[in-house]
Amino acid sequence: MSALSVRARIERRGVDLDLDLADGEVLAVLGPNGAGKSTLLSLIAGLVRPDHGTVMLGDATLTDTAAGVFVPPHARGVALLSQRPLLFPHLSAAANVAFAPRSRGTGRAASRVLARQWLQAVDAEDLARRRPARLSGGQAQRVAIARALAAEPRLLLLDEPMSALDVTAAPVVRRLLRTVLREQSRTAVIVTHDLLDALALADRVAIVDAGRIVESGTVRSVLTSPRSAFGARIAGVDLLAGTMAATGSLETPWGTTVSGIEEPGGDLHPGAAAVALFRPAAVAVHLEPPHASPRNALPVTIAEMEVHGTTVRVRGAENPDGSAGLAADVTAAAVADLDLAPGRQVYFVVKTQEVELHPALPAPAG
Ligand code: ADP
Ligand code: MG
């Protein structure tokens, strides 16, 4: 049985989300701004009601629009930690943490003991008597984590918990979350824009784009073999989406043909929706299309160039379907030899055996 199951639609926010999470699993949710990541957490936490749908936690129904069920946020067994720690300003750190057990009916003295334990767990014992105004961002976030845990939630929701922290505080909080999430085998959903968080904290990644979960899988599979434009961007690989024209050959909606190696057992029959993936390092830049097959020569207008260590990343203009332009990693010498510059028309040349063809994800239901 899944620990968490969400099927929910909110018309006015343009979201239609479908998600399952197993017990003890940590899911990282990534995606562009405005995609619906915070809305997903709000739906689970009971801060918004869907137009249609259900939210189940274990065998408890938290939201069911058809049955008229809506459990209020405080009774859900879910703790939500947001970007900015929302601590009560008039209470000390210890009293903030003790608030959670207190509101569950635990006695004053016992709550104080629990608060001390949780502050200890986040390495913030020495902050117990301070008011939030006298805490740094990282300290306040640690106290907020202690408070979230003191509520003994069945599910922990974290909305970009590191994004408001400075560069020294973020790694401390990340390490702490790693301990909390991994070693205590908690079930959690963490929204982040940072791939490091996904790598350090999560078992699985889901990518939300335009209100839909467009891709989900293990952190490894999404990074090595992404199927969505956003997944490809964070994984740093080139992706072209299209349909299979023939065996080993994909055609984009704008008529570019790419040949590659099909995923074994991938069922890439002609007409099937598919993606072509290749690494920017596998791309050579030419001024004229080479005659030698088996190579792909993709016409590209250079949009920008960036130096990364000893290579130069040449980025093509956005594709006609609006997806991110292709990237090629070439040497500085090649840039000089070919006189590459933004605005130039070139060919990105990539060998057939460097291109992987995979089935596209099925279109989201609904
Ligand atoms: P993300 O967290 O991925 O950046 P959000 O979940 O905040 O995205 O937003 C998803 C969509 O819902 C956006 O179109 C946004 O404008 C809209 N939205 C977010 N919060 C509210 C709100 N409180 N009321 C109405 N619409 C909202
Ligand atoms: Mg958000």
mmCIF file of C-alpha atoms and ligand atoms in Angstrom:
data_model
loop_
_atom_site.group_PDB
_atom_site.id
_atom_site.type_symbol
_atom_site.label_atom_id
_atom_site.label_comp_id
_atom_site.label_asym_id
_atom_site.label_seq_id
_atom_site.Cartn_x
_atom_site.Cartn_y
_atom_site.Cartn_z
ATOM 1 C CA MET A 1 0.000 0.000 0.000
ATOM 2 C CA SER A 2 1.262 3.448 -0.730
ATOM 3 C CA ALA A 3 1.777 5.793 2.206
ATOM 4 C CA LEU A 4 0.536 8.755 0.259
ATOM 5 C CA SER A 5 -1.691 9.000 -2.732
ATOM 6 C CA VAL A 6 -2.808 12.248 -4.340
ATOM 7 C CA ARG A 7 -5.185 12.676 -7.269
ATOM 8 C CA ALA A 8 -6.270 16.271 -7.391
ATOM 9 C CA ARG A 9 -7.313 18.939 -9.816
ATOM 10 C CA ILE A 10 -7.601 22.679 -9.283
ATOM 11 C CA GLU A 11 -8.964 24.414 -12.344
ATOM 12 C CA ARG A 12 -8.006 27.992 -11.462
ATOM 13 C CA ARG A 13 -4.390 27.041 -10.811
ATOM 14 C CA GLY A 14 -4.172 24.833 -13.879
ATOM 15 C CA VAL A 15 -3.007 21.809 -11.879
ATOM 16 C CA ASP A 16 -3.935 18.164 -12.250
ATOM 17 C CA LEU A 17 -1.657 16.112 -10.037
ATOM 18 C CA ASP A 18 -1.327 12.390 -9.621
ATOM 19 C CA LEU A 19 1.222 11.063 -7.164
ATOM 20 C CA ASP A 20 1.962 7.991 -5.057
ATOM 21 C CA LEU A 21 4.604 7.582 -2.414
ATOM 22 C CA ALA A 22 5.612 4.428 -0.535
ATOM 23 C CA ASP A 23 6.171 4.231 3.202
ATOM 24 C CA GLY A 24 9.614 5.520 4.194
ATOM 25 C CA GLU A 25 10.219 7.000 0.776
ATOM 26 C CA VAL A 26 11.640 10.492 0.252
ATOM 27 C CA LEU A 27 10.506 12.211 -2.927
ATOM 28 C CA ALA A 28 12.176 15.317 -4.328
ATOM 29 C CA VAL A 29 9.891 17.492 -6.435
ATOM 30 C CA LEU A 30 11.560 19.687 -9.004
ATOM 31 C CA GLY A 31 10.178 21.966 -11.699
ATOM 32 C CA PRO A 32 10.044 25.500 -13.029
ATOM 33 C CA ASN A 33 8.560 28.417 -11.083
ATOM 34 C CA GLY A 34 4.780 28.422 -11.021
ATOM 35 C CA ALA A 35 4.621 24.747 -12.048
ATOM 36 C CA GLY A 36 2.478 23.732 -9.079
ATOM 37 C CA LYS A 37 5.028 22.346 -6.602
ATOM 38 C CA SER A 38 3.845 24.391 -3.608
ATOM 39 C CA THR A 39 0.260 23.732 -4.620
ATOM 40 C CA LEU A 40 0.969 19.992 -4.417
ATOM 41 C CA LEU A 41 2.199 20.391 -0.827
ATOM 42 C CA SER A 42 -0.750 22.652 0.060
ATOM 43 C CA LEU A 43 -3.157 20.018 -1.222
ATOM 44 C CA ILE A 44 -1.519 17.387 0.973
ATOM 45 C CA ALA A 45 -1.280 19.658 4.021
ATOM 46 C CA GLY A 46 -4.920 20.694 3.679
ATOM 47 C CA LEU A 47 -4.226 24.362 2.973
ATOM 48 C CA VAL A 48 -6.176 24.223 -0.285
ATOM 49 C CA ARG A 49 -9.122 22.155 -1.406
ATOM 50 C CA PRO A 50 -9.059 20.609 -4.856
ATOM 51 C CA ASP A 51 -12.042 21.014 -7.174
ATOM 52 C CA HIS A 52 -11.987 17.278 -7.669
ATOM 53 C CA GLY A 53 -9.906 14.585 -6.104
ATOM 54 C CA THR A 54 -8.621 12.641 -3.152
ATOM 55 C CA VAL A 55 -5.673 12.726 -0.788
ATOM 56 C CA MET A 56 -4.999 9.536 1.150
ATOM 57 C CA LEU A 57 -2.354 9.014 3.825
ATOM 58 C CA GLY A 58 -2.034 5.305 4.559
ATOM 59 C CA ASP A 59 -5.634 4.178 4.961
ATOM 60 C CA ALA A 60 -6.817 7.597 6.157
ATOM 61 C CA THR A 61 -8.799 9.727 3.748
ATOM 62 C CA LEU A 62 -7.680 13.328 4.210
ATOM 63 C CA THR A 63 -9.525 14.833 1.265
ATOM 64 C CA ASP A 64 -12.276 13.328 -0.849
ATOM 65 C CA THR A 65 -14.324 15.850 -2.768
ATOM 66 C CA ALA A 66 -16.885 13.283 -3.921
ATOM 67 C CA ALA A 67 -17.518 12.095 -0.362
ATOM 68 C CA GLY A 68 -17.317 15.600 1.127
ATOM 69 C CA VAL A 69 -14.314 14.722 3.331
ATOM 70 C CA PHE A 70 -11.793 17.420 4.239
ATOM 71 C CA VAL A 71 -9.668 16.846 7.336
ATOM 72 C CA PRO A 72 -8.365 20.188 8.677
ATOM 73 C CA PRO A 73 -4.591 20.809 8.481
ATOM 74 C CA HIS A 74 -3.843 20.325 12.188
ATOM 75 C CA ALA A 75 -5.534 16.912 12.251
ATOM 76 C CA ARG A 76 -3.768 15.446 9.202
ATOM 77 C CA GLY A 77 -0.616 14.104 10.830
ATOM 78 C CA VAL A 78 1.342 16.094 8.268
ATOM 79 C CA ALA A 79 3.977 18.733 8.994
ATOM 80 C CA LEU A 80 4.802 21.403 6.434
ATOM 81 C CA LEU A 81 8.053 23.300 6.588
ATOM 82 C CA SER A 82 8.249 26.265 4.251
ATOM 83 C CA GLN A 83 11.017 28.359 2.798
ATOM 84 C CA ARG A 84 10.820 30.891 5.626
ATOM 85 C CA PRO A 85 10.512 29.345 9.065
ATOM 86 C CA LEU A 86 7.142 30.428 10.427
ATOM 87 C CA LEU A 87 7.950 30.572 14.115
ATOM 88 C CA PHE A 88 5.793 32.358 16.686
ATOM 89 C CA PRO A 89 7.730 35.602 17.261
ATOM 90 C CA HIS A 90 6.640 36.009 20.898
ATOM 91 C CA LEU A 91 7.740 32.523 21.966
ATOM 92 C CA SER A 92 11.234 31.230 22.688
ATOM 93 C CA ALA A 93 12.698 28.548 20.423
ATOM 94 C CA ALA A 94 11.923 25.916 23.079
ATOM 95 C CA ALA A 95 8.322 27.115 23.451
ATOM 96 C CA ASN A 96 7.920 27.098 19.668
ATOM 97 C CA VAL A 97 8.998 23.464 19.550
ATOM 98 C CA ALA A 98 6.915 22.544 22.622
ATOM 99 C CA PHE A 99 3.868 24.024 20.913
ATOM 100 C CA ALA A 100 3.476 20.941 18.727
ATOM 101 C CA PRO A 101 3.186 18.340 21.532
ATOM 102 C CA ARG A 102 1.183 20.810 23.627
ATOM 103 C CA SER A 103 -1.430 21.174 20.938
ATOM 104 C CA ARG A 104 -1.704 17.390 20.766
ATOM 105 C CA GLY A 105 -2.626 17.391 24.443
ATOM 106 C CA THR A 106 0.754 16.474 25.934
ATOM 107 C CA GLY A 107 1.298 18.056 29.372
ATOM 108 C CA ARG A 108 3.439 21.138 29.886
ATOM 109 C CA ALA A 109 6.396 19.421 31.563
ATOM 110 C CA ALA A 110 6.479 16.487 29.154
ATOM 111 C CA SER A 111 6.280 18.888 26.201
ATOM 112 C CA ARG A 112 9.246 20.809 27.548
ATOM 113 C CA VAL A 113 11.274 17.605 27.721
ATOM 114 C CA LEU A 114 10.302 16.707 24.168
ATOM 115 C CA ALA A 115 11.191 20.188 22.969
ATOM 116 C CA ARG A 116 14.639 19.874 24.472
ATOM 117 C CA GLN A 117 15.150 16.486 22.814
ATOM 118 C CA TRP A 118 14.166 17.786 19.404
ATOM 119 C CA LEU A 119 16.300 20.892 19.752
ATOM 120 C CA GLN A 120 19.158 18.582 20.644
ATOM 121 C CA ALA A 121 18.432 16.502 17.560
ATOM 122 C CA VAL A 122 18.865 19.536 15.320
ATOM 123 C CA ASP A 123 21.897 20.716 17.236
ATOM 124 C CA ALA A 124 20.138 23.821 18.527
ATOM 125 C CA GLU A 125 19.961 23.191 22.280
ATOM 126 C CA ASP A 126 21.872 26.347 23.021
ATOM 127 C CA LEU A 127 19.206 28.376 21.222
ATOM 128 C CA ALA A 128 16.362 27.162 23.454
ATOM 129 C CA ARG A 129 15.711 30.475 25.196
ATOM 130 C CA ARG A 130 16.065 32.747 22.197
ATOM 131 C CA ARG A 131 13.190 34.465 20.474
ATOM 132 C CA PRO A 132 13.017 34.055 16.665
ATOM 133 C CA ALA A 133 14.111 37.668 16.117
ATOM 134 C CA ARG A 134 17.481 36.756 17.620
ATOM 135 C CA LEU A 135 18.051 33.692 15.447
ATOM 136 C CA SER A 136 19.912 33.668 12.135
ATOM 137 C CA GLY A 137 18.135 32.232 9.106
ATOM 138 C CA GLY A 138 19.857 28.875 9.470
ATOM 139 C CA GLN A 139 19.217 28.718 13.210
ATOM 140 C CA ALA A 140 15.546 29.573 12.749
ATOM 141 C CA GLN A 141 15.202 26.887 10.083
ATOM 142 C CA ARG A 142 16.757 24.333 12.453
ATOM 143 C CA VAL A 143 14.266 25.292 15.155
ATOM 144 C CA ALA A 144 11.443 25.054 12.610
ATOM 145 C CA ILE A 145 12.610 21.543 11.668
ATOM 146 C CA ALA A 146 12.624 20.589 15.364
ATOM 147 C CA ARG A 147 9.099 21.932 15.688
ATOM 148 C CA ALA A 148 7.925 20.020 12.629
ATOM 149 C CA LEU A 149 9.428 16.795 13.976
ATOM 150 C CA ALA A 150 8.066 17.356 17.474
ATOM 151 C CA ALA A 151 4.593 17.118 15.976
ATOM 152 C CA GLU A 152 5.482 13.483 15.168
ATOM 153 C CA PRO A 153 4.030 13.712 11.671
ATOM 154 C CA ARG A 154 3.432 10.646 9.536
ATOM 155 C CA LEU A 155 4.499 12.700 6.594
ATOM 156 C CA LEU A 156 6.929 15.577 6.380
ATOM 157 C CA LEU A 157 6.522 18.201 3.649
ATOM 158 C CA LEU A 158 9.392 20.562 2.916
ATOM 159 C CA ASP A 159 8.956 23.488 0.543
ATOM 160 C CA GLU A 160 12.378 24.721 -0.592
ATOM 161 C CA PRO A 161 13.734 24.560 2.979
ATOM 162 C CA MET A 162 17.234 25.690 1.990
ATOM 163 C CA SER A 163 16.419 28.400 -0.506
ATOM 164 C CA ALA A 164 16.279 31.302 1.957
ATOM 165 C CA LEU A 165 19.544 30.288 3.645
ATOM 166 C CA ASP A 166 22.981 31.668 2.898
ATOM 167 C CA VAL A 167 25.764 29.536 1.469
ATOM 168 C CA THR A 168 27.172 28.585 4.849
ATOM 169 C CA ALA A 169 23.858 27.713 6.499
ATOM 170 C CA ALA A 170 22.428 25.662 3.620
ATOM 171 C CA PRO A 171 24.906 22.735 3.851
ATOM 172 C CA VAL A 172 24.362 22.496 7.620
ATOM 173 C CA VAL A 173 20.597 22.261 7.196
ATOM 174 C CA ARG A 174 20.984 19.849 4.254
ATOM 175 C CA ARG A 175 23.148 17.556 6.393
ATOM 176 C CA LEU A 176 20.661 17.753 9.193
ATOM 177 C CA LEU A 177 17.767 16.903 6.885
ATOM 178 C CA ARG A 178 19.748 14.011 5.507
ATOM 179 C CA THR A 179 20.104 12.587 9.003
ATOM 180 C CA VAL A 180 16.466 13.207 9.789
ATOM 181 C CA LEU A 181 15.090 11.799 6.536
ATOM 182 C CA ARG A 182 17.436 8.921 5.870
ATOM 183 C CA GLU A 183 18.350 7.594 9.271
ATOM 184 C CA GLN A 184 14.862 7.806 10.670
ATOM 185 C CA SER A 185 13.373 6.419 7.438
ATOM 186 C CA ARG A 186 10.688 9.041 7.246
ATOM 187 C CA THR A 187 8.189 9.517 4.506
ATOM 188 C CA ALA A 188 8.703 12.962 3.040
ATOM 189 C CA VAL A 189 8.173 15.188 0.044
ATOM 190 C CA ILE A 190 10.767 17.892 -0.498
ATOM 191 C CA VAL A 191 10.316 20.619 -3.084
ATOM 192 C CA THR A 192 13.636 21.969 -4.220
ATOM 193 C CA HIS A 193 15.275 23.771 -7.112
ATOM 194 C CA ASP A 194 18.607 22.267 -6.191
ATOM 195 C CA LEU A 195 19.757 19.027 -7.727
ATOM 196 C CA LEU A 196 22.115 18.576 -4.784
ATOM 197 C CA ASP A 197 19.114 18.249 -2.481
ATOM 198 C CA ALA A 198 17.616 15.563 -4.670
ATOM 199 C CA LEU A 199 20.905 13.679 -4.752
ATOM 200 C CA ALA A 200 21.577 14.026 -1.043
ATOM 201 C CA LEU A 201 18.098 13.512 0.326
ATOM 202 C CA ALA A 202 15.733 11.723 -1.995
ATOM 203 C CA ASP A 203 15.060 8.193 -3.239
ATOM 204 C CA ARG A 204 12.877 9.383 -6.053
ATOM 205 C CA VAL A 205 12.394 12.503 -8.136
ATOM 206 C CA ALA A 206 9.179 13.839 -9.628
ATOM 207 C CA ILE A 207 9.235 16.678 -12.100
ATOM 208 C CA VAL A 208 6.258 19.010 -12.170
ATOM 209 C CA ASP A 209 5.700 21.199 -15.198
ATOM 210 C CA ALA A 210 2.628 23.272 -16.024
ATOM 211 C CA GLY A 211 0.571 21.664 -13.269
ATOM 212 C CA ARG A 212 1.326 18.039 -14.207
ATOM 213 C CA ILE A 213 3.812 15.465 -13.000
ATOM 214 C CA VAL A 214 5.632 14.995 -16.276
ATOM 215 C CA GLU A 215 8.216 12.508 -15.084
ATOM 216 C CA SER A 216 9.099 10.484 -12.024
ATOM 217 C CA GLY A 217 11.603 7.813 -11.194
ATOM 218 C CA THR A 218 14.688 7.082 -9.184
ATOM 219 C CA VAL A 219 17.111 9.992 -8.896
ATOM 220 C CA ARG A 220 19.512 7.968 -10.998
ATOM 221 C CA SER A 221 17.105 7.140 -13.794
ATOM 222 C CA VAL A 222 15.903 10.722 -14.146
ATOM 223 C CA LEU A 223 19.469 11.983 -14.253
ATOM 224 C CA THR A 224 20.788 9.397 -16.667
ATOM 225 C CA SER A 225 17.718 9.049 -18.815
ATOM 226 C CA PRO A 226 15.342 11.996 -18.449
ATOM 227 C CA ARG A 227 12.145 12.068 -20.487
ATOM 228 C CA SER A 228 11.020 15.645 -19.962
ATOM 229 C CA ALA A 229 12.569 18.908 -21.120
ATOM 230 C CA PHE A 230 13.012 20.069 -17.530
ATOM 231 C CA GLY A 231 14.492 16.709 -16.512
ATOM 232 C CA ALA A 232 16.966 16.958 -19.380
ATOM 233 C CA ARG A 233 17.964 20.444 -18.328
ATOM 234 C CA ILE A 234 18.758 19.473 -14.749
ATOM 235 C CA ALA A 235 20.518 16.336 -15.939
ATOM 236 C CA GLY A 236 22.589 18.384 -18.380
ATOM 237 C CA VAL A 237 21.741 16.261 -21.423
ATOM 238 C CA ASP A 238 20.311 17.169 -24.818
ATOM 239 C CA LEU A 239 16.762 16.058 -25.490
ATOM 240 C CA LEU A 240 14.665 16.176 -28.650
ATOM 241 C CA ALA A 241 11.062 15.022 -28.512
ATOM 242 C CA GLY A 242 9.177 13.659 -31.509
ATOM 243 C CA THR A 243 7.709 10.528 -33.007
ATOM 244 C CA MET A 244 9.368 7.446 -34.464
ATOM 245 C CA ALA A 245 9.545 7.726 -38.263
ATOM 246 C CA ALA A 246 11.218 4.363 -38.843
ATOM 247 C CA THR A 247 13.363 1.908 -36.932
ATOM 248 C CA GLY A 248 16.145 3.847 -35.202
ATOM 249 C CA SER A 249 14.905 7.185 -36.443
ATOM 250 C CA LEU A 250 12.963 9.928 -34.697
ATOM 251 C CA GLU A 251 11.373 12.909 -36.376
ATOM 252 C CA THR A 252 10.690 16.172 -34.536
ATOM 253 C CA PRO A 253 7.453 18.103 -35.155
ATOM 254 C CA TRP A 254 9.520 20.592 -37.185
ATOM 255 C CA GLY A 255 10.895 17.912 -39.473
ATOM 256 C CA THR A 256 14.394 17.267 -38.130
ATOM 257 C CA THR A 257 15.332 13.593 -38.255
ATOM 258 C CA VAL A 258 17.612 12.062 -35.633
ATOM 259 C CA SER A 259 18.945 8.544 -35.827
ATOM 260 C CA GLY A 260 20.015 6.664 -32.745
ATOM 261 C CA ILE A 261 20.053 3.419 -30.824
ATOM 262 C CA GLU A 262 16.678 2.258 -29.577
ATOM 263 C CA GLU A 263 16.163 1.304 -25.955
ATOM 264 C CA PRO A 264 16.051 -2.517 -25.900
ATOM 265 C CA GLY A 265 12.461 -3.646 -25.454
ATOM 266 C CA GLY A 266 11.324 -0.049 -25.704
ATOM 267 C CA ASP A 267 8.510 -0.809 -28.187
ATOM 268 C CA LEU A 268 9.378 2.072 -30.483
ATOM 269 C CA HIS A 269 7.061 1.263 -33.337
ATOM 270 C CA PRO A 270 6.674 3.863 -36.095
ATOM 271 C CA GLY A 271 4.428 6.675 -34.895
ATOM 272 C CA ALA A 272 5.288 6.107 -31.208
ATOM 273 C CA ALA A 273 6.078 9.212 -29.143
ATOM 274 C CA ALA A 274 9.766 9.153 -28.287
ATOM 275 C CA VAL A 275 12.707 11.199 -27.078
ATOM 276 C CA ALA A 276 16.285 11.297 -28.359
ATOM 277 C CA LEU A 277 18.951 11.862 -25.704
ATOM 278 C CA PHE A 278 22.641 12.622 -26.104
ATOM 279 C CA ARG A 279 25.383 14.261 -24.128
ATOM 280 C CA PRO A 280 26.671 17.729 -25.050
ATOM 281 C CA ALA A 281 30.196 16.277 -24.943
ATOM 282 C CA ALA A 282 29.236 13.904 -27.777
ATOM 283 C CA VAL A 283 28.395 16.800 -30.073
ATOM 284 C CA ALA A 284 30.854 18.268 -32.557
ATOM 285 C CA VAL A 285 30.178 21.654 -34.136
ATOM 286 C CA HIS A 286 30.604 21.987 -37.919
ATOM 287 C CA LEU A 287 30.033 24.884 -40.282
ATOM 288 C CA GLU A 288 28.837 22.576 -43.095
ATOM 289 C CA PRO A 289 26.932 19.297 -42.787
ATOM 290 C CA PRO A 290 29.396 16.395 -43.030
ATOM 291 C CA HIS A 291 28.758 13.870 -45.783
ATOM 292 C CA ALA A 292 29.779 10.839 -43.819
ATOM 293 C CA SER A 293 26.926 8.929 -42.292
ATOM 294 C CA PRO A 294 26.073 7.504 -39.792
ATOM 295 C CA ARG A 295 26.003 10.909 -38.215
ATOM 296 C CA ASN A 296 23.269 13.323 -37.407
ATOM 297 C CA ALA A 297 23.721 16.912 -38.541
ATOM 298 C CA LEU A 298 21.272 19.142 -36.712
ATOM 299 C CA PRO A 299 20.990 22.733 -37.939
ATOM 300 C CA VAL A 300 21.383 25.131 -34.999
ATOM 301 C CA THR A 301 21.623 28.890 -34.578
ATOM 302 C CA ILE A 302 23.998 29.658 -31.727
ATOM 303 C CA ALA A 303 22.255 31.574 -28.937
ATOM 304 C CA GLU A 304 24.986 31.755 -26.318
ATOM 305 C CA MET A 305 28.369 30.445 -25.287
ATOM 306 C CA GLU A 306 29.726 29.878 -21.799
ATOM 307 C CA VAL A 307 33.122 28.770 -20.591
ATOM 308 C CA HIS A 308 33.030 25.768 -18.232
ATOM 309 C CA GLY A 309 36.525 24.906 -17.106
ATOM 310 C CA THR A 310 38.422 23.765 -20.175
ATOM 311 C CA THR A 311 35.402 23.475 -22.462
ATOM 312 C CA VAL A 312 33.005 25.944 -23.989
ATOM 313 C CA ARG A 313 29.306 25.158 -23.874
ATOM 314 C CA VAL A 314 27.690 26.269 -27.096
ATOM 315 C CA ARG A 315 23.933 26.613 -26.677
ATOM 316 C CA GLY A 316 21.591 26.673 -29.628
ATOM 317 C CA ALA A 317 18.447 28.781 -29.861
ATOM 318 C CA GLU A 318 15.228 27.414 -28.423
ATOM 319 C CA ASN A 319 13.705 24.626 -30.528
ATOM 320 C CA PRO A 320 10.555 25.388 -32.553
ATOM 321 C CA ASP A 321 8.457 23.502 -29.955
ATOM 322 C CA GLY A 322 9.745 25.859 -27.225
ATOM 323 C CA SER A 323 12.053 23.299 -25.615
ATOM 324 C CA ALA A 324 15.533 24.283 -24.480
ATOM 325 C CA GLY A 325 18.117 24.747 -27.217
ATOM 326 C CA LEU A 326 20.635 21.946 -27.725
ATOM 327 C CA ALA A 327 24.023 22.198 -26.048
ATOM 328 C CA ALA A 328 27.433 21.183 -27.369
ATOM 329 C CA ASP A 329 30.614 21.087 -25.303
ATOM 330 C CA VAL A 330 33.610 21.918 -27.460
ATOM 331 C CA THR A 331 37.166 23.014 -26.857
ATOM 332 C CA ALA A 332 38.204 26.646 -26.839
ATOM 333 C CA ALA A 333 40.441 25.847 -29.821
ATOM 334 C CA ALA A 334 37.425 24.659 -31.825
ATOM 335 C CA VAL A 335 35.576 27.869 -30.960
ATOM 336 C CA ALA A 336 38.521 29.887 -32.247
ATOM 337 C CA ASP A 337 39.092 27.741 -35.379
ATOM 338 C CA LEU A 338 35.453 27.908 -36.427
ATOM 339 C CA ASP A 339 35.017 31.500 -35.299
ATOM 340 C CA LEU A 340 31.886 30.534 -33.382
ATOM 341 C CA ALA A 341 29.730 33.343 -32.023
ATOM 342 C CA PRO A 342 26.097 33.889 -31.069
ATOM 343 C CA GLY A 343 23.929 34.284 -34.167
ATOM 344 C CA ARG A 344 26.014 31.939 -36.351
ATOM 345 C CA GLN A 345 24.316 29.080 -38.141
ATOM 346 C CA VAL A 346 26.108 25.806 -37.538
ATOM 347 C CA TYR A 347 25.493 22.057 -37.484
ATOM 348 C CA PHE A 348 25.557 20.017 -34.303
ATOM 349 C CA VAL A 349 26.977 16.697 -35.413
ATOM 350 C CA VAL A 350 26.456 13.617 -33.288
ATOM 351 C CA LYS A 351 27.070 9.993 -34.129
ATOM 352 C CA THR A 352 24.126 7.627 -34.294
ATOM 353 C CA GLN A 353 25.607 5.384 -31.622
ATOM 354 C CA GLU A 354 25.822 8.355 -29.237
ATOM 355 C CA VAL A 355 22.067 8.972 -29.443
ATOM 356 C CA GLU A 356 19.648 7.009 -27.266
ATOM 357 C CA LEU A 357 16.046 6.668 -28.335
ATOM 358 C CA HIS A 358 13.497 6.052 -25.584
ATOM 359 C CA PRO A 359 9.724 5.923 -25.468
ATOM 360 C CA ALA A 360 8.259 9.238 -24.285
ATOM 361 C CA LEU A 361 6.304 9.168 -21.069
ATOM 362 C CA PRO A 362 2.656 8.372 -21.491
ATOM 363 C CA ALA A 363 0.538 11.502 -21.609
ATOM 364 C CA PRO A 364 -0.826 12.317 -18.153
ATOM 365 C CA ALA A 365 -4.332 11.006 -17.529
ATOM 366 C CA GLY A 366 -7.327 13.324 -17.341
HETATM 367 P P1 ADP B 1 5.566 26.531 -7.673
HETATM 368 O O1 ADP B 1 5.570 26.266 -6.208
HETATM 369 O O2 ADP B 1 5.892 25.339 -8.511
HETATM 370 O O3 ADP B 1 6.418 27.702 -8.051
HETATM 371 P P2 ADP B 1 2.769 27.199 -7.250
HETATM 372 O O4 ADP B 1 2.196 25.922 -6.755
HETATM 373 O O5 ADP B 1 3.051 28.241 -6.220
HETATM 374 O O6 ADP B 1 4.065 26.914 -8.119
HETATM 375 O O7 ADP B 1 1.797 27.822 -8.337
HETATM 376 C C1 ADP B 1 1.088 27.045 -9.291
HETATM 377 C C2 ADP B 1 0.026 27.899 -9.937
HETATM 378 O O8 ADP B 1 -0.953 28.280 -8.990
HETATM 379 C C3 ADP B 1 0.569 29.190 -10.526
HETATM 380 O O9 ADP B 1 -0.151 29.458 -11.697
HETATM 381 C C4 ADP B 1 0.258 30.204 -9.461
HETATM 382 O O10 ADP B 1 0.093 31.488 -10.026
HETATM 383 C C5 ADP B 1 -1.040 29.687 -8.863
HETATM 384 N N1 ADP B 1 -1.152 30.012 -7.441
HETATM 385 C C6 ADP B 1 -0.221 29.812 -6.493
HETATM 386 N N2 ADP B 1 -0.676 30.198 -5.274
HETATM 387 C C7 ADP B 1 -1.932 30.653 -5.480
HETATM 388 C C8 ADP B 1 -2.936 31.195 -4.626
HETATM 389 N N3 ADP B 1 -2.742 31.339 -3.319
HETATM 390 N N4 ADP B 1 -4.106 31.549 -5.205
HETATM 391 C C9 ADP B 1 -4.326 31.382 -6.511
HETATM 392 N N5 ADP B 1 -3.418 30.891 -7.366
HETATM 393 C C10 ADP B 1 -2.235 30.533 -6.862
HETATM 394 MG MG MG B 2 6.638 27.176 -4.670
#
